[in-house]
Each structure stands twice: as structure tokens, then as C-alpha cells.
mmCIF file of C-alpha atoms and ligand atoms in Angstrom:
data_model
loop_
_atom_site.group_PDB
_atom_site.id
_atom_site.type_symbol
_atom_site.label_atom_id
_atom_site.label_comp_id
_atom_site.label_asym_id
_atom_site.label_seq_id
_atom_site.Cartn_x
_atom_site.Cartn_y
_atom_site.Cartn_z
ATOM 1 C CA MET A 1 32.371 19.878 35.942
ATOM 2 C CA VAL A 2 29.693 17.323 36.876
ATOM 3 C CA LYS A 3 31.155 13.812 36.867
ATOM 4 C CA PHE A 4 30.105 11.662 33.902
ATOM 5 C CA PRO A 5 28.377 8.389 34.967
ATOM 6 C CA GLU A 6 30.904 5.569 35.232
ATOM 7 C CA LYS A 7 28.706 3.008 33.476
ATOM 8 C CA LEU A 8 28.558 5.268 30.416
ATOM 9 C CA SER A 9 32.324 5.790 30.447
ATOM 10 C CA LYS A 10 32.684 2.005 30.478
ATOM 11 C CA LYS A 11 30.493 1.694 27.387
ATOM 12 C CA ILE A 12 32.670 4.192 25.526
ATOM 13 C CA ALA A 13 35.830 2.398 26.672
ATOM 14 C CA LEU A 14 34.451 -0.931 25.443
ATOM 15 C CA ARG A 15 33.668 0.525 22.010
ATOM 16 C CA SER A 16 37.077 2.104 21.852
ATOM 17 C CA LYS A 17 38.778 -1.203 22.760
ATOM 18 C CA ALA A 18 36.846 -2.944 19.973
ATOM 19 C CA LYS A 19 37.992 -0.166 17.589
ATOM 20 C CA MET A 20 34.320 0.643 16.988
ATOM 21 C CA LEU A 21 34.212 4.095 18.552
ATOM 22 C CA ARG A 22 32.386 6.608 16.357
ATOM 23 C CA LYS A 23 33.997 10.015 15.881
ATOM 24 C CA LEU A 24 32.852 13.029 13.926
ATOM 25 C CA PRO A 25 34.916 13.082 10.708
ATOM 26 C CA GLU A 26 36.542 16.073 9.091
ATOM 27 C CA THR A 27 34.851 16.654 5.763
ATOM 28 C CA GLY A 28 35.330 18.399 2.488
ATOM 29 C CA LYS A 29 39.031 17.780 1.945
ATOM 30 C CA SER A 30 39.053 15.123 -0.733
ATOM 31 C CA VAL A 31 36.997 13.729 -3.603
ATOM 32 C CA ASP A 32 33.476 13.083 -2.326
ATOM 33 C CA PHE A 33 32.489 9.417 -2.461
ATOM 34 C CA PHE A 34 30.639 9.525 0.825
ATOM 35 C CA SER A 35 27.876 12.140 0.807
ATOM 36 C CA ASN A 36 24.260 11.460 -0.170
ATOM 37 C CA ASP A 37 24.266 14.488 -2.451
ATOM 38 C CA TYR A 38 23.831 12.251 -5.521
ATOM 39 C CA LEU A 39 22.970 15.012 -8.001
ATOM 40 C CA GLY A 40 25.090 17.768 -6.466
ATOM 41 C CA PHE A 41 22.005 19.825 -5.524
ATOM 42 C CA SER A 42 23.371 20.799 -2.095
ATOM 43 C CA LYS A 43 25.998 23.040 -3.665
ATOM 44 C CA MET A 44 24.227 24.014 -6.882
ATOM 45 C CA PRO A 45 24.139 27.830 -7.374
ATOM 46 C CA GLU A 46 21.008 27.536 -9.564
ATOM 47 C CA LEU A 47 19.137 25.978 -6.647
ATOM 48 C CA ALA A 48 20.272 28.677 -4.224
ATOM 49 C CA GLU A 49 19.178 31.333 -6.732
ATOM 50 C CA SER A 50 15.740 29.843 -7.397
ATOM 51 C CA THR A 51 15.160 29.405 -3.642
ATOM 52 C CA LYS A 52 15.940 33.095 -3.145
ATOM 53 C CA ALA A 53 13.610 34.048 -6.000
ATOM 54 C CA LEU A 54 10.825 31.886 -4.599
ATOM 55 C CA LEU A 55 11.119 33.440 -1.137
ATOM 56 C CA HIS A 56 11.200 36.894 -2.711
ATOM 57 C CA ASP A 57 8.078 36.224 -4.841
ATOM 58 C CA LEU A 58 6.220 34.933 -1.807
ATOM 59 C CA LYS A 59 7.420 37.900 0.297
ATOM 60 C CA GLU A 60 8.654 35.358 2.819
ATOM 61 C CA ASN A 61 11.425 36.710 5.064
ATOM 62 C CA ASP A 62 10.953 34.750 8.280
ATOM 63 C CA ASN A 63 13.967 32.935 9.673
ATOM 64 C CA GLY A 64 12.104 30.302 11.605
ATOM 65 C CA ALA A 65 8.795 28.436 11.764
ATOM 66 C CA THR A 66 8.166 29.678 15.351
ATOM 67 C CA GLY A 67 6.319 26.581 16.546
ATOM 68 C CA SER A 68 4.863 23.165 15.791
ATOM 69 C CA ARG A 69 2.929 22.924 12.538
ATOM 70 C CA LEU A 70 -0.155 22.367 14.696
ATOM 71 C CA LEU A 71 0.452 25.742 16.375
ATOM 72 C CA SER A 72 2.167 28.733 14.755
ATOM 73 C CA GLY A 73 4.592 26.852 12.465
ATOM 74 C CA ASN A 74 2.442 25.895 9.477
ATOM 75 C CA HIS A 75 3.721 28.614 7.110
ATOM 76 C CA ALA A 76 2.358 28.851 3.562
ATOM 77 C CA LEU A 77 5.328 27.093 1.953
ATOM 78 C CA TYR A 78 4.289 23.805 3.542
ATOM 79 C CA GLY A 79 0.992 23.763 1.651
ATOM 80 C CA LEU A 80 2.738 24.655 -1.614
ATOM 81 C CA LEU A 81 5.290 21.879 -1.196
ATOM 82 C CA GLU A 82 2.755 19.254 -0.136
ATOM 83 C CA ASN A 83 0.567 20.082 -3.165
ATOM 84 C CA GLU A 84 3.503 19.710 -5.537
ATOM 85 C CA LEU A 85 4.599 16.472 -3.853
ATOM 86 C CA THR A 86 1.116 15.056 -4.316
ATOM 87 C CA THR A 87 1.220 15.793 -8.052
ATOM 88 C CA PHE A 88 4.843 14.782 -8.628
ATOM 89 C CA HIS A 89 4.581 11.547 -6.668
ATOM 90 C CA ASN A 90 1.081 10.730 -7.908
ATOM 91 C CA CYS A 91 -0.545 10.183 -4.517
ATOM 92 C CA GLU A 92 -3.621 11.450 -2.717
ATOM 93 C CA ALA A 93 -1.776 13.380 -0.012
ATOM 94 C CA ALA A 94 1.639 14.183 1.462
ATOM 95 C CA LEU A 95 2.824 15.265 4.900
ATOM 96 C CA VAL A 96 6.211 16.913 5.415
ATOM 97 C CA PHE A 97 8.211 15.921 8.503
ATOM 98 C CA ASN A 98 11.417 17.493 9.829
ATOM 99 C CA SER A 99 13.579 14.563 8.734
ATOM 100 C CA GLY A 100 13.415 11.007 7.448
ATOM 101 C CA TYR A 101 14.235 9.858 10.950
ATOM 102 C CA ASP A 102 11.214 11.749 12.283
ATOM 103 C CA ALA A 103 8.953 10.491 9.482
ATOM 104 C CA ASN A 104 9.806 6.848 10.140
ATOM 105 C CA LEU A 105 9.607 7.292 13.899
ATOM 106 C CA GLY A 106 6.219 9.003 13.620
ATOM 107 C CA PHE A 107 4.767 6.551 11.118
ATOM 108 C CA PHE A 108 5.887 3.278 12.665
ATOM 109 C CA SER A 109 5.235 4.254 16.264
ATOM 110 C CA SER A 110 1.673 5.392 15.556
ATOM 111 C CA VAL A 111 0.186 3.461 12.615
ATOM 112 C CA PRO A 112 0.639 -0.217 13.546
ATOM 113 C CA GLN A 113 -1.577 -0.859 16.587
ATOM 114 C CA ARG A 114 -1.493 -3.354 19.439
ATOM 115 C CA GLY A 115 -2.526 -6.692 17.888
ATOM 116 C CA ASP A 116 -1.127 -5.724 14.464
ATOM 117 C CA ILE A 117 1.951 -7.262 12.885
ATOM 118 C CA VAL A 118 4.937 -5.561 11.232
ATOM 119 C CA LEU A 119 7.154 -7.658 8.964
ATOM 120 C CA PHE A 120 10.368 -5.871 8.069
ATOM 121 C CA ASP A 121 13.368 -6.615 5.863
ATOM 122 C CA GLU A 122 16.292 -7.431 8.154
ATOM 123 C CA PHE A 123 18.336 -4.554 6.666
ATOM 124 C CA VAL A 124 15.846 -1.682 7.052
ATOM 125 C CA HIS A 125 17.141 1.629 8.371
ATOM 126 C CA ALA A 126 17.569 2.286 12.103
ATOM 127 C CA SER A 127 14.811 4.926 11.994
ATOM 128 C CA ILE A 128 12.266 2.274 10.926
ATOM 129 C CA ARG A 129 13.422 -0.112 13.632
ATOM 130 C CA ASP A 130 13.279 2.613 16.274
ATOM 131 C CA GLY A 131 9.749 3.548 15.191
ATOM 132 C CA ILE A 132 8.587 -0.064 15.331
ATOM 133 C CA ARG A 133 10.181 -0.470 18.763
ATOM 134 C CA MET A 134 8.260 2.549 20.053
ATOM 135 C CA GLY A 135 4.930 1.138 18.860
ATOM 136 C CA ASN A 136 2.742 -1.625 20.264
ATOM 137 C CA ALA A 137 2.559 -4.040 17.317
ATOM 138 C CA LYS A 138 4.436 -7.334 17.185
ATOM 139 C CA SER A 139 7.297 -7.280 14.697
ATOM 140 C CA TYR A 140 9.265 -9.933 12.855
ATOM 141 C CA LYS A 141 12.122 -9.628 10.398
ATOM 142 C CA PHE A 142 12.438 -11.517 7.129
ATOM 143 C CA ILE A 143 15.592 -12.338 5.166
ATOM 144 C CA HIS A 144 16.860 -9.436 3.074
ATOM 145 C CA ASN A 145 15.004 -9.119 -0.261
ATOM 146 C CA ASP A 146 13.646 -12.672 0.076
ATOM 147 C CA ILE A 147 9.929 -13.041 -0.647
ATOM 148 C CA ASP A 148 9.914 -16.744 0.305
ATOM 149 C CA SER A 149 11.241 -15.776 3.722
ATOM 150 C CA LEU A 150 8.592 -13.039 3.996
ATOM 151 C CA ILE A 151 5.843 -15.566 3.249
ATOM 152 C CA GLU A 152 7.304 -18.030 5.743
ATOM 153 C CA VAL A 153 7.479 -15.405 8.502
ATOM 154 C CA LEU A 154 3.985 -14.182 7.628
ATOM 155 C CA LYS A 155 2.566 -17.720 7.970
ATOM 156 C CA ARG A 156 4.122 -18.088 11.424
ATOM 157 C CA ALA A 157 3.064 -14.607 12.545
ATOM 158 C CA ARG A 158 -0.524 -15.094 11.375
ATOM 159 C CA LYS A 159 -0.962 -17.985 13.818
ATOM 160 C CA SER A 160 -1.223 -15.438 16.618
ATOM 161 C CA ALA A 161 -3.416 -13.051 14.592
ATOM 162 C CA PHE A 162 -7.128 -12.417 15.015
ATOM 163 C CA HIS A 163 -9.630 -11.133 12.493
ATOM 164 C CA GLU A 164 -8.847 -7.447 13.009
ATOM 165 C CA THR A 165 -5.071 -7.817 12.753
ATOM 166 C CA GLU A 166 -3.466 -5.594 10.116
ATOM 167 C CA VAL A 167 -0.172 -6.759 8.656
ATOM 168 C CA TYR A 168 2.375 -4.173 7.488
ATOM 169 C CA VAL A 169 5.305 -5.199 5.282
ATOM 170 C CA VAL A 170 8.236 -2.786 5.318
ATOM 171 C CA THR A 171 11.137 -2.420 2.924
ATOM 172 C CA GLU A 172 13.389 0.154 1.272
ATOM 173 C CA SER A 173 13.424 0.640 -2.489
ATOM 174 C CA VAL A 174 17.211 1.228 -2.369
ATOM 175 C CA PHE A 175 18.896 -0.127 0.752
ATOM 176 C CA SER A 176 21.070 2.457 2.410
ATOM 177 C CA MET A 177 24.014 0.200 3.224
ATOM 178 C CA ASP A 178 23.872 -2.209 0.275
ATOM 179 C CA GLY A 179 22.464 -0.097 -2.536
ATOM 180 C CA ASP A 180 20.385 -3.035 -3.761
ATOM 181 C CA SER A 181 16.615 -3.147 -4.276
ATOM 182 C CA PRO A 182 13.736 -5.540 -3.712
ATOM 183 C CA ASP A 183 11.469 -6.653 -6.561
ATOM 184 C CA ILE A 184 8.746 -4.103 -5.820
ATOM 185 C CA SER A 185 6.183 -5.548 -8.263
ATOM 186 C CA ALA A 186 6.612 -8.995 -6.701
ATOM 187 C CA LEU A 187 6.268 -7.536 -3.210
ATOM 188 C CA VAL A 188 3.095 -5.720 -4.262
ATOM 189 C CA LYS A 189 1.639 -8.977 -5.618
ATOM 190 C CA CYS A 190 2.613 -10.860 -2.462
ATOM 191 C CA CYS A 191 1.034 -8.200 -0.248
ATOM 192 C CA GLU A 192 -2.148 -8.186 -2.323
ATOM 193 C CA ALA A 193 -2.410 -11.956 -2.218
ATOM 194 C CA ASN A 194 -1.888 -12.018 1.538
ATOM 195 C CA ASN A 195 -3.880 -8.944 2.484
ATOM 196 C CA CYS A 196 -0.867 -6.990 3.792
ATOM 197 C CA ARG A 197 -0.103 -3.272 3.576
ATOM 198 C CA LEU A 198 3.190 -2.420 1.904
ATOM 199 C CA VAL A 199 5.300 0.495 3.183
ATOM 200 C CA VAL A 200 8.374 1.558 1.182
ATOM 201 C CA ASP A 201 11.161 3.902 2.290
ATOM 202 C CA GLU A 202 12.397 5.613 -0.896
ATOM 203 C CA ALA A 203 15.127 7.760 0.712
ATOM 204 C CA HIS A 204 17.859 6.682 -1.721
ATOM 205 C CA ALA A 205 15.657 6.227 -4.812
ATOM 206 C CA VAL A 206 14.026 9.660 -5.133
ATOM 207 C CA GLY A 207 15.962 11.832 -7.583
ATOM 208 C CA VAL A 208 17.862 8.806 -8.867
ATOM 209 C CA PHE A 209 15.225 6.476 -10.366
ATOM 210 C CA GLY A 210 12.044 7.128 -12.350
ATOM 211 C CA ASP A 211 11.442 9.250 -15.477
ATOM 212 C CA ALA A 212 11.849 12.483 -13.508
ATOM 213 C CA GLY A 213 13.396 11.040 -10.329
ATOM 214 C CA GLU A 214 10.081 9.988 -8.745
ATOM 215 C CA GLY A 215 11.594 6.829 -7.215
ATOM 216 C CA LEU A 216 11.274 3.111 -7.798
ATOM 217 C CA VAL A 217 7.665 2.723 -6.651
ATOM 218 C CA GLN A 218 6.493 4.968 -9.476
ATOM 219 C CA GLN A 219 9.026 3.496 -11.893
ATOM 220 C CA SER A 220 7.350 0.123 -11.304
ATOM 221 C CA ARG A 221 3.895 1.775 -11.509
ATOM 222 C CA SER A 222 3.042 0.492 -8.038
ATOM 223 C CA GLN A 223 2.079 3.750 -6.336
ATOM 224 C CA ALA A 224 -1.646 2.980 -6.150
ATOM 225 C CA LYS A 225 -0.920 -0.349 -4.466
ATOM 226 C CA VAL A 226 1.544 0.831 -1.835
ATOM 227 C CA PHE A 227 -0.001 1.863 1.491
ATOM 228 C CA ALA A 228 2.657 4.485 2.264
ATOM 229 C CA ARG A 229 5.956 5.794 0.967
ATOM 230 C CA ILE A 230 8.594 7.652 2.961
ATOM 231 C CA ILE A 231 10.691 10.061 0.896
ATOM 232 C CA THR A 232 13.534 12.243 2.158
ATOM 233 C CA PHE A 233 14.970 15.572 1.016
ATOM 234 C CA GLY A 234 18.458 15.298 2.513
ATOM 235 C CA LYS A 235 19.836 13.001 -0.160
ATOM 236 C CA ALA A 236 19.385 13.585 -3.926
ATOM 237 C CA LEU A 237 17.291 16.706 -3.231
ATOM 238 C CA GLY A 238 20.317 18.191 -1.432
ATOM 239 C CA SER A 239 18.348 19.806 1.382
ATOM 240 C CA HIS A 240 16.674 18.526 4.548
ATOM 241 C CA GLY A 241 13.339 17.063 5.663
ATOM 242 C CA ALA A 242 11.086 14.250 4.515
ATOM 243 C CA ALA A 243 7.501 13.347 3.704
ATOM 244 C CA VAL A 244 5.055 10.506 4.058
ATOM 245 C CA LEU A 245 2.989 9.904 0.907
ATOM 246 C CA GLY A 246 -0.343 8.093 1.081
ATOM 247 C CA SER A 247 -4.090 8.568 1.330
ATOM 248 C CA LYS A 248 -5.783 11.664 2.798
ATOM 249 C CA GLU A 249 -6.993 9.518 5.672
ATOM 250 C CA LEU A 250 -3.454 8.366 6.455
ATOM 251 C CA ILE A 251 -2.194 11.960 6.475
ATOM 252 C CA ASP A 252 -5.080 13.071 8.749
ATOM 253 C CA TYR A 253 -4.202 10.203 11.057
ATOM 254 C CA LEU A 254 -0.501 11.152 11.213
ATOM 255 C CA VAL A 255 -1.325 14.809 11.930
ATOM 256 C CA ASN A 256 -3.280 13.570 14.938
ATOM 257 C CA PHE A 257 -1.152 10.714 16.238
ATOM 258 C CA ALA A 258 2.462 10.907 14.967
ATOM 259 C CA ARG A 259 4.253 12.372 17.976
ATOM 260 C CA SER A 260 7.434 13.238 16.037
ATOM 261 C CA PHE A 261 5.235 15.450 13.842
ATOM 262 C CA ILE A 262 3.174 17.020 16.616
ATOM 263 C CA TYR A 263 5.702 17.830 19.316
ATOM 264 C CA THR A 264 8.403 19.647 17.376
ATOM 265 C CA THR A 265 9.035 23.027 15.746
ATOM 266 C CA GLY A 266 8.416 23.046 11.980
ATOM 267 C CA LEU A 267 11.122 23.540 9.353
ATOM 268 C CA PRO A 268 12.152 27.139 8.578
ATOM 269 C CA PRO A 269 10.554 28.650 5.432
ATOM 270 C CA HIS A 270 13.968 28.736 3.737
ATOM 271 C CA THR A 271 14.368 24.966 4.037
ATOM 272 C CA VAL A 272 10.891 24.229 2.680
ATOM 273 C CA ALA A 273 11.497 26.707 -0.175
ATOM 274 C CA THR A 274 14.771 24.931 -1.004
ATOM 275 C CA VAL A 275 12.968 21.588 -1.236
ATOM 276 C CA LEU A 276 10.258 23.116 -3.429
ATOM 277 C CA ALA A 277 12.873 24.677 -5.714
ATOM 278 C CA ALA A 278 14.802 21.385 -5.778
ATOM 279 C CA TYR A 279 11.699 19.518 -7.002
ATOM 280 C CA ARG A 280 11.170 22.116 -9.717
ATOM 281 C CA LEU A 281 14.816 21.716 -10.738
ATOM 282 C CA LEU A 282 14.444 17.935 -10.776
ATOM 283 C CA CYS A 283 11.550 18.182 -13.269
ATOM 284 C CA GLY A 284 13.431 20.478 -15.662
ATOM 285 C CA ASP A 285 16.246 19.999 -18.176
ATOM 286 C CA LEU A 286 18.952 20.684 -15.598
ATOM 287 C CA GLY A 287 17.670 17.924 -13.318
ATOM 288 C CA ALA A 288 17.307 15.515 -16.246
ATOM 289 C CA GLY A 289 20.909 16.260 -17.262
ATOM 290 C CA PHE A 290 22.284 15.555 -13.781
ATOM 291 C CA ARG A 291 20.233 12.358 -13.460
ATOM 292 C CA LYS A 292 21.554 11.148 -16.814
ATOM 293 C CA ARG A 293 25.119 12.003 -15.775
ATOM 294 C CA LEU A 294 24.658 10.088 -12.516
ATOM 295 C CA GLN A 295 23.413 7.019 -14.413
ATOM 296 C CA GLU A 296 26.455 7.249 -16.713
ATOM 297 C CA ARG A 297 28.781 7.423 -13.702
ATOM 298 C CA ILE A 298 27.094 4.403 -12.088
ATOM 299 C CA ALA A 299 27.566 2.472 -15.360
ATOM 300 C CA PHE A 300 31.203 3.584 -15.604
ATOM 301 C CA PHE A 301 31.842 2.525 -11.999
ATOM 302 C CA GLY A 302 30.441 -0.946 -12.809
ATOM 303 C CA LYS A 303 32.593 -1.328 -15.930
ATOM 304 C CA GLU A 304 35.773 -0.213 -14.162
ATOM 305 C CA ARG A 305 35.013 -2.416 -11.119
ATOM 306 C CA ASP A 306 34.646 -5.458 -13.400
ATOM 307 C CA ARG A 307 37.754 -4.567 -15.438
ATOM 308 C CA LEU A 308 39.776 -4.584 -12.214
ATOM 309 C CA GLY A 309 38.232 -7.905 -11.150
ATOM 310 C CA LEU A 310 36.606 -6.338 -8.093
ATOM 311 C CA GLN A 311 33.017 -7.451 -8.714
ATOM 312 C CA GLY A 312 33.385 -10.342 -6.231
ATOM 313 C CA ILE A 313 33.709 -8.047 -3.209
ATOM 314 C CA PHE A 314 30.890 -5.678 -4.207
ATOM 315 C CA VAL A 315 27.217 -6.060 -3.318
ATOM 316 C CA THR A 316 25.243 -6.221 -6.594
ATOM 317 C CA SER A 317 23.688 -2.786 -7.105
ATOM 318 C CA THR A 318 22.537 -0.521 -9.907
ATOM 319 C CA SER A 319 22.021 2.453 -7.601
ATOM 320 C CA ALA A 320 24.341 5.290 -6.524
ATOM 321 C CA ILE A 321 25.378 3.216 -3.483
ATOM 322 C CA GLN A 322 28.118 0.671 -4.195
ATOM 323 C CA SER A 323 29.435 -1.282 -1.225
ATOM 324 C CA ALA A 324 32.688 -3.242 -1.145
ATOM 325 C CA ILE A 325 32.663 -5.809 1.651
ATOM 326 C CA ILE A 326 35.928 -5.741 3.628
ATOM 327 C CA PRO A 327 35.288 -7.848 6.729
ATOM 328 C CA GLY A 328 36.716 -6.665 10.042
ATOM 329 C CA THR A 329 36.635 -3.244 11.680
ATOM 330 C CA ILE A 330 40.387 -2.783 11.600
ATOM 331 C CA ALA A 331 40.757 -3.881 7.978
ATOM 332 C CA VAL A 332 37.993 -1.678 6.605
ATOM 333 C CA LYS A 333 39.180 1.319 8.619
ATOM 334 C CA GLN A 334 42.717 0.822 7.329
ATOM 335 C CA VAL A 335 41.568 0.758 3.701
ATOM 336 C CA ALA A 336 39.358 3.823 4.230
ATOM 337 C CA GLY A 337 42.250 5.644 5.932
ATOM 338 C CA ALA A 338 44.643 4.858 3.105
ATOM 339 C CA MET A 339 42.066 5.993 0.538
ATOM 340 C CA GLY A 340 41.573 9.207 2.512
ATOM 341 C CA ASP A 341 45.319 9.853 2.547
ATOM 342 C CA ALA A 342 45.293 9.381 -1.221
ATOM 343 C CA GLY A 343 42.548 11.986 -1.644
ATOM 344 C CA ILE A 344 39.405 9.829 -1.755
ATOM 345 C CA ASP A 345 36.690 10.342 0.886
ATOM 346 C CA VAL A 346 34.863 7.032 1.292
ATOM 347 C CA MET A 347 33.150 5.837 4.448
ATOM 348 C CA PRO A 348 33.955 2.641 6.292
ATOM 349 C CA ILE A 349 30.679 1.248 7.598
ATOM 350 C CA LEU A 350 31.182 -0.670 10.807
ATOM 351 C CA ALA A 351 29.165 -2.929 13.099
ATOM 352 C CA PRO A 352 26.670 -2.346 14.687
ATOM 353 C CA THR A 353 25.403 -0.329 11.667
ATOM 354 C CA VAL A 354 25.987 -3.513 9.589
ATOM 355 C CA PRO A 355 26.334 -7.073 10.953
ATOM 356 C CA GLN A 356 29.796 -8.033 12.220
ATOM 357 C CA GLY A 357 31.816 -9.613 9.411
ATOM 358 C CA TRP A 358 29.962 -7.501 6.824
ATOM 359 C CA GLU A 359 31.910 -4.289 7.359
ATOM 360 C CA ARG A 360 32.241 -2.389 4.127
ATOM 361 C CA LEU A 361 33.476 0.626 2.212
ATOM 362 C CA ARG A 362 30.362 2.374 0.981
ATOM 363 C CA PHE A 363 30.972 4.349 -2.220
ATOM 364 C CA CYS A 364 28.284 6.947 -2.866
ATOM 365 C CA LEU A 365 28.433 8.027 -6.507
ATOM 366 C CA HIS A 366 27.489 11.482 -7.721
ATOM 367 C CA ALA A 367 26.766 13.208 -11.007
ATOM 368 C CA TYR A 368 29.808 15.402 -10.243
ATOM 369 C CA ASN A 369 32.320 12.553 -9.788
ATOM 370 C CA SER A 370 34.493 12.463 -12.910
ATOM 371 C CA GLU A 371 35.434 9.222 -14.650
ATOM 372 C CA THR A 372 39.060 9.912 -13.695
ATOM 373 C CA GLU A 373 38.101 10.143 -10.005
ATOM 374 C CA ILE A 374 36.114 6.915 -10.186
ATOM 375 C CA ALA A 375 38.935 5.077 -11.953
ATOM 376 C CA LYS A 376 41.416 6.341 -9.350
ATOM 377 C CA ALA A 377 39.206 5.318 -6.419
ATOM 378 C CA LEU A 378 38.762 1.785 -7.729
ATOM 379 C CA LEU A 379 42.447 1.393 -8.569
ATOM 380 C CA LEU A 380 43.370 2.443 -5.029
ATOM 381 C CA LEU A 381 40.808 0.014 -3.629
ATOM 382 C CA SER A 382 42.276 -2.867 -5.634
ATOM 383 C CA GLU A 383 45.764 -2.033 -4.286
ATOM 384 C CA PHE A 384 44.832 -1.358 -0.652
ATOM 385 C CA LYS A 385 42.429 -4.264 -0.147
ATOM 386 C CA ASN A 386 45.282 -6.714 -0.704
ATOM 387 C CA ALA A 387 47.467 -4.949 1.817
ATOM 388 C CA VAL A 388 45.190 -5.586 4.838
HETATM 389 C C1 PLP B 1 16.631 4.478 4.226
HETATM 390 C C2 PLP B 1 16.686 5.701 5.075
HETATM 391 N N1 PLP B 1 15.566 6.149 5.648
HETATM 392 C C3 PLP B 1 15.551 7.228 6.425
HETATM 393 C C4 PLP B 1 16.699 7.938 6.676
HETATM 394 C C5 PLP B 1 16.675 9.141 7.560
HETATM 395 O O1 PLP B 1 16.581 10.275 6.783
HETATM 396 P P1 PLP B 1 17.053 11.696 7.337
HETATM 397 O O2 PLP B 1 18.524 11.765 7.099
HETATM 398 O O3 PLP B 1 16.268 12.674 6.547
HETATM 399 O O4 PLP B 1 16.723 11.727 8.792
HETATM 400 C C6 PLP B 1 17.892 7.539 6.079
HETATM 401 C C7 PLP B 1 19.133 8.320 6.325
HETATM 402 O O5 PLP B 1 20.217 7.921 6.289
HETATM 403 C C8 PLP B 1 17.897 6.388 5.264
HETATM 404 O O6 PLP B 1 19.025 5.950 4.698
#
């Protein structure tokens, strides 16, 4: 066996010593409070059946895309999905990427140019940060969900700007680790007033918010004023992949310059068909029923949390993500371990994913979590948090 580099072994040892070493978890044993499958689509037989029917109707039997979408991989399902996304999300055009990570990497590394400025919420997802880091624009963070801070940072950043500088403001409509949301209408106004382009990652809002699960940008009727949206299919849609929504010109640009789009094999037809079928399900009665159930479960979680006097440790959130702050790697891991032993799968989120001191148990709620399961999870939390 070739010897592993010593400096890398040291990095692992350091993480291990700090009790921050990541390990692949065993899954599927207990009650699911940790997956992003908010509506239960990933395991829904109706979705599997309609995907099969769709592939059958289209006489599509291929197992793989066979190449980049710019070469042999642009199978017919892509066009069908992108057309439906454009209608459903009320935008001019859509471009499907292989994942949300790829979409953010491709967008942020290619759209902001040298001399441009990117202002990002301090809690945006790693994929956005990585994309920005790969690009040539200057970037500055502003305080989480704080428009005054955004304006302050913008004023400072503009001092080094010249007349052609574009300013991009980046946020998430539901933050992945906190579950909270910015005031999108206020952000839109601020961006309009200051001539900035707003980009919103809607990964955790699609399927959960909006009349038919369109997300928070459409719920706040802001779609025409947002420069770009990033949506993902691996969360409430229960599948895999992502898309950038925006103008036709933006999509043409990404096809030409987003390297994470160009230099990779496309998604297999089956995956794209699953996403298409998932959107159709979302629009129908079944989807509406699951969305309503999810909202009821979120409300029940809030009531039970308050009844047990736990509201003080939770980040304020009306989404499917509810985070209980339990500072300290060891403490949060202990609580998560005890919950796991008691049959509740909930993820401890550690630094560096969140800032040190802000470690948390992140409860992801689902339409399929029963009230009994939610009550049990919160009761266990109230017992175990006092024991660490
Ligand atoms: C806000 C946000 N954006 C993007 C992504 C990446 O999406 P994907 O899992 O499709 O790569 C995630 C995934 O966790 C996310 O939470």
C-alpha cells in the first residue's frame, strides 16, 4: 500500500483529538429527523410509478447520459424538465445542473467578474462560498439576515468600485443550518435602491413554501426582481440535481462559462424523469396534502417545544429545519448519541460547519413524522440537554 502523506495524517489526528472528526453515519434505523426528504418523496411509491410511466411513454430506456450536456448527454428529458421549471417557477429560463453544489460552484465562479463585488450573508452554504472563492470578484460578508449590515458593507465595498462594477447580493431563502429566512421583499427593495443584483438559494424552500411549493421568492412575488435563483431537487423533491432560474441571457452565459456544467457527464434520464414526475406530483392533490401535513407538523413541533419550555435554545424558524443550540462538540454529540439510542435520528452539527460555540442539533421535520414521534423527540431533548 502506498504510504499516506504524513501531513494529512496529522490533520486527521488533530480533528480526532478535537472530537470533530467526521464519519459516515449508519442510517435508516430510527425515526428520521435528519434527512432533507421533507415531503417523503424519496420513498413514495406513487413517484416511482409515475417516473416509470413517464420513461415508458417517452420510450426512454437509457441508463446513462453518456457525456456532457454539451456533447452527447443532452437527452430529451432535460428540455421537458427545463420547460416545466420555467412555467412552474415563473421565470424566463432554467438550466439543470448535476447538483446544488455544482450549480452554486458554476454560477458564482463564472458570473461575478474581476472588478465586481459579491456581498454574502455570513451563513450561506459552503457551495456558495466555494464558488465565490473560485471566481475573481471581491467578496465581503454581512451579518446574518441584517439589512443594515448589508448596507454598511456595501458602502465600504463601493469605495473601491468603478463605474462598471456589478454588485451581487447573495442569500438563502431558508438557511440550511438555522432554518430561518431573510425578509426577501426588504432585500429586493434594498437591492433595487442600491443597484445590486439579488441571488437567492432556495434549496430548503422549494416544495415547502408557496401555494404549490414554488419557494419563498414566488411566495413574496419577487421573482421578476431577483437576478437568479438556485433550486435543488435532492431535498423536498426527493431526488437529485438542481437548477439555476433566471433570464435567457443568464442561462446562455452559464452554458458557455460555468465549468461545473460544461465539464461533467449529465444526469441519467431516470433521474431527470424522477424530478419531472416529482414536480407534477407537487402540483397535484397528493403534493398539496403532503405540504399541508408538513406545515401541520411544523406547527405541532413549535407548540410542543414551547410547552416544554425549550423555545430559548431553538433558533426562531417557521421552516422544516429547527435547530436547538447545544454549545460544545462533546455536549451536542452526547445528546445526539443518547437520542439515537432512544430511537431518534437527529444530526449534531459541529464546527467548522457552524461557528464554534454554536453547535446544534438540527431537527429536520417531515410530513411523515407523526405527532407522537415529535412529542417523543422533544421530551428526550428536554431530558438529555440537562444531563450534559
Ligand atoms: C442551501 C444549500 N444550497 C445548496 C446545497 C447543495 O445542494 P446539493 O445537495 O444538491 O448538492 C445545499 C445542500 O445541502 C444547501 O443546503
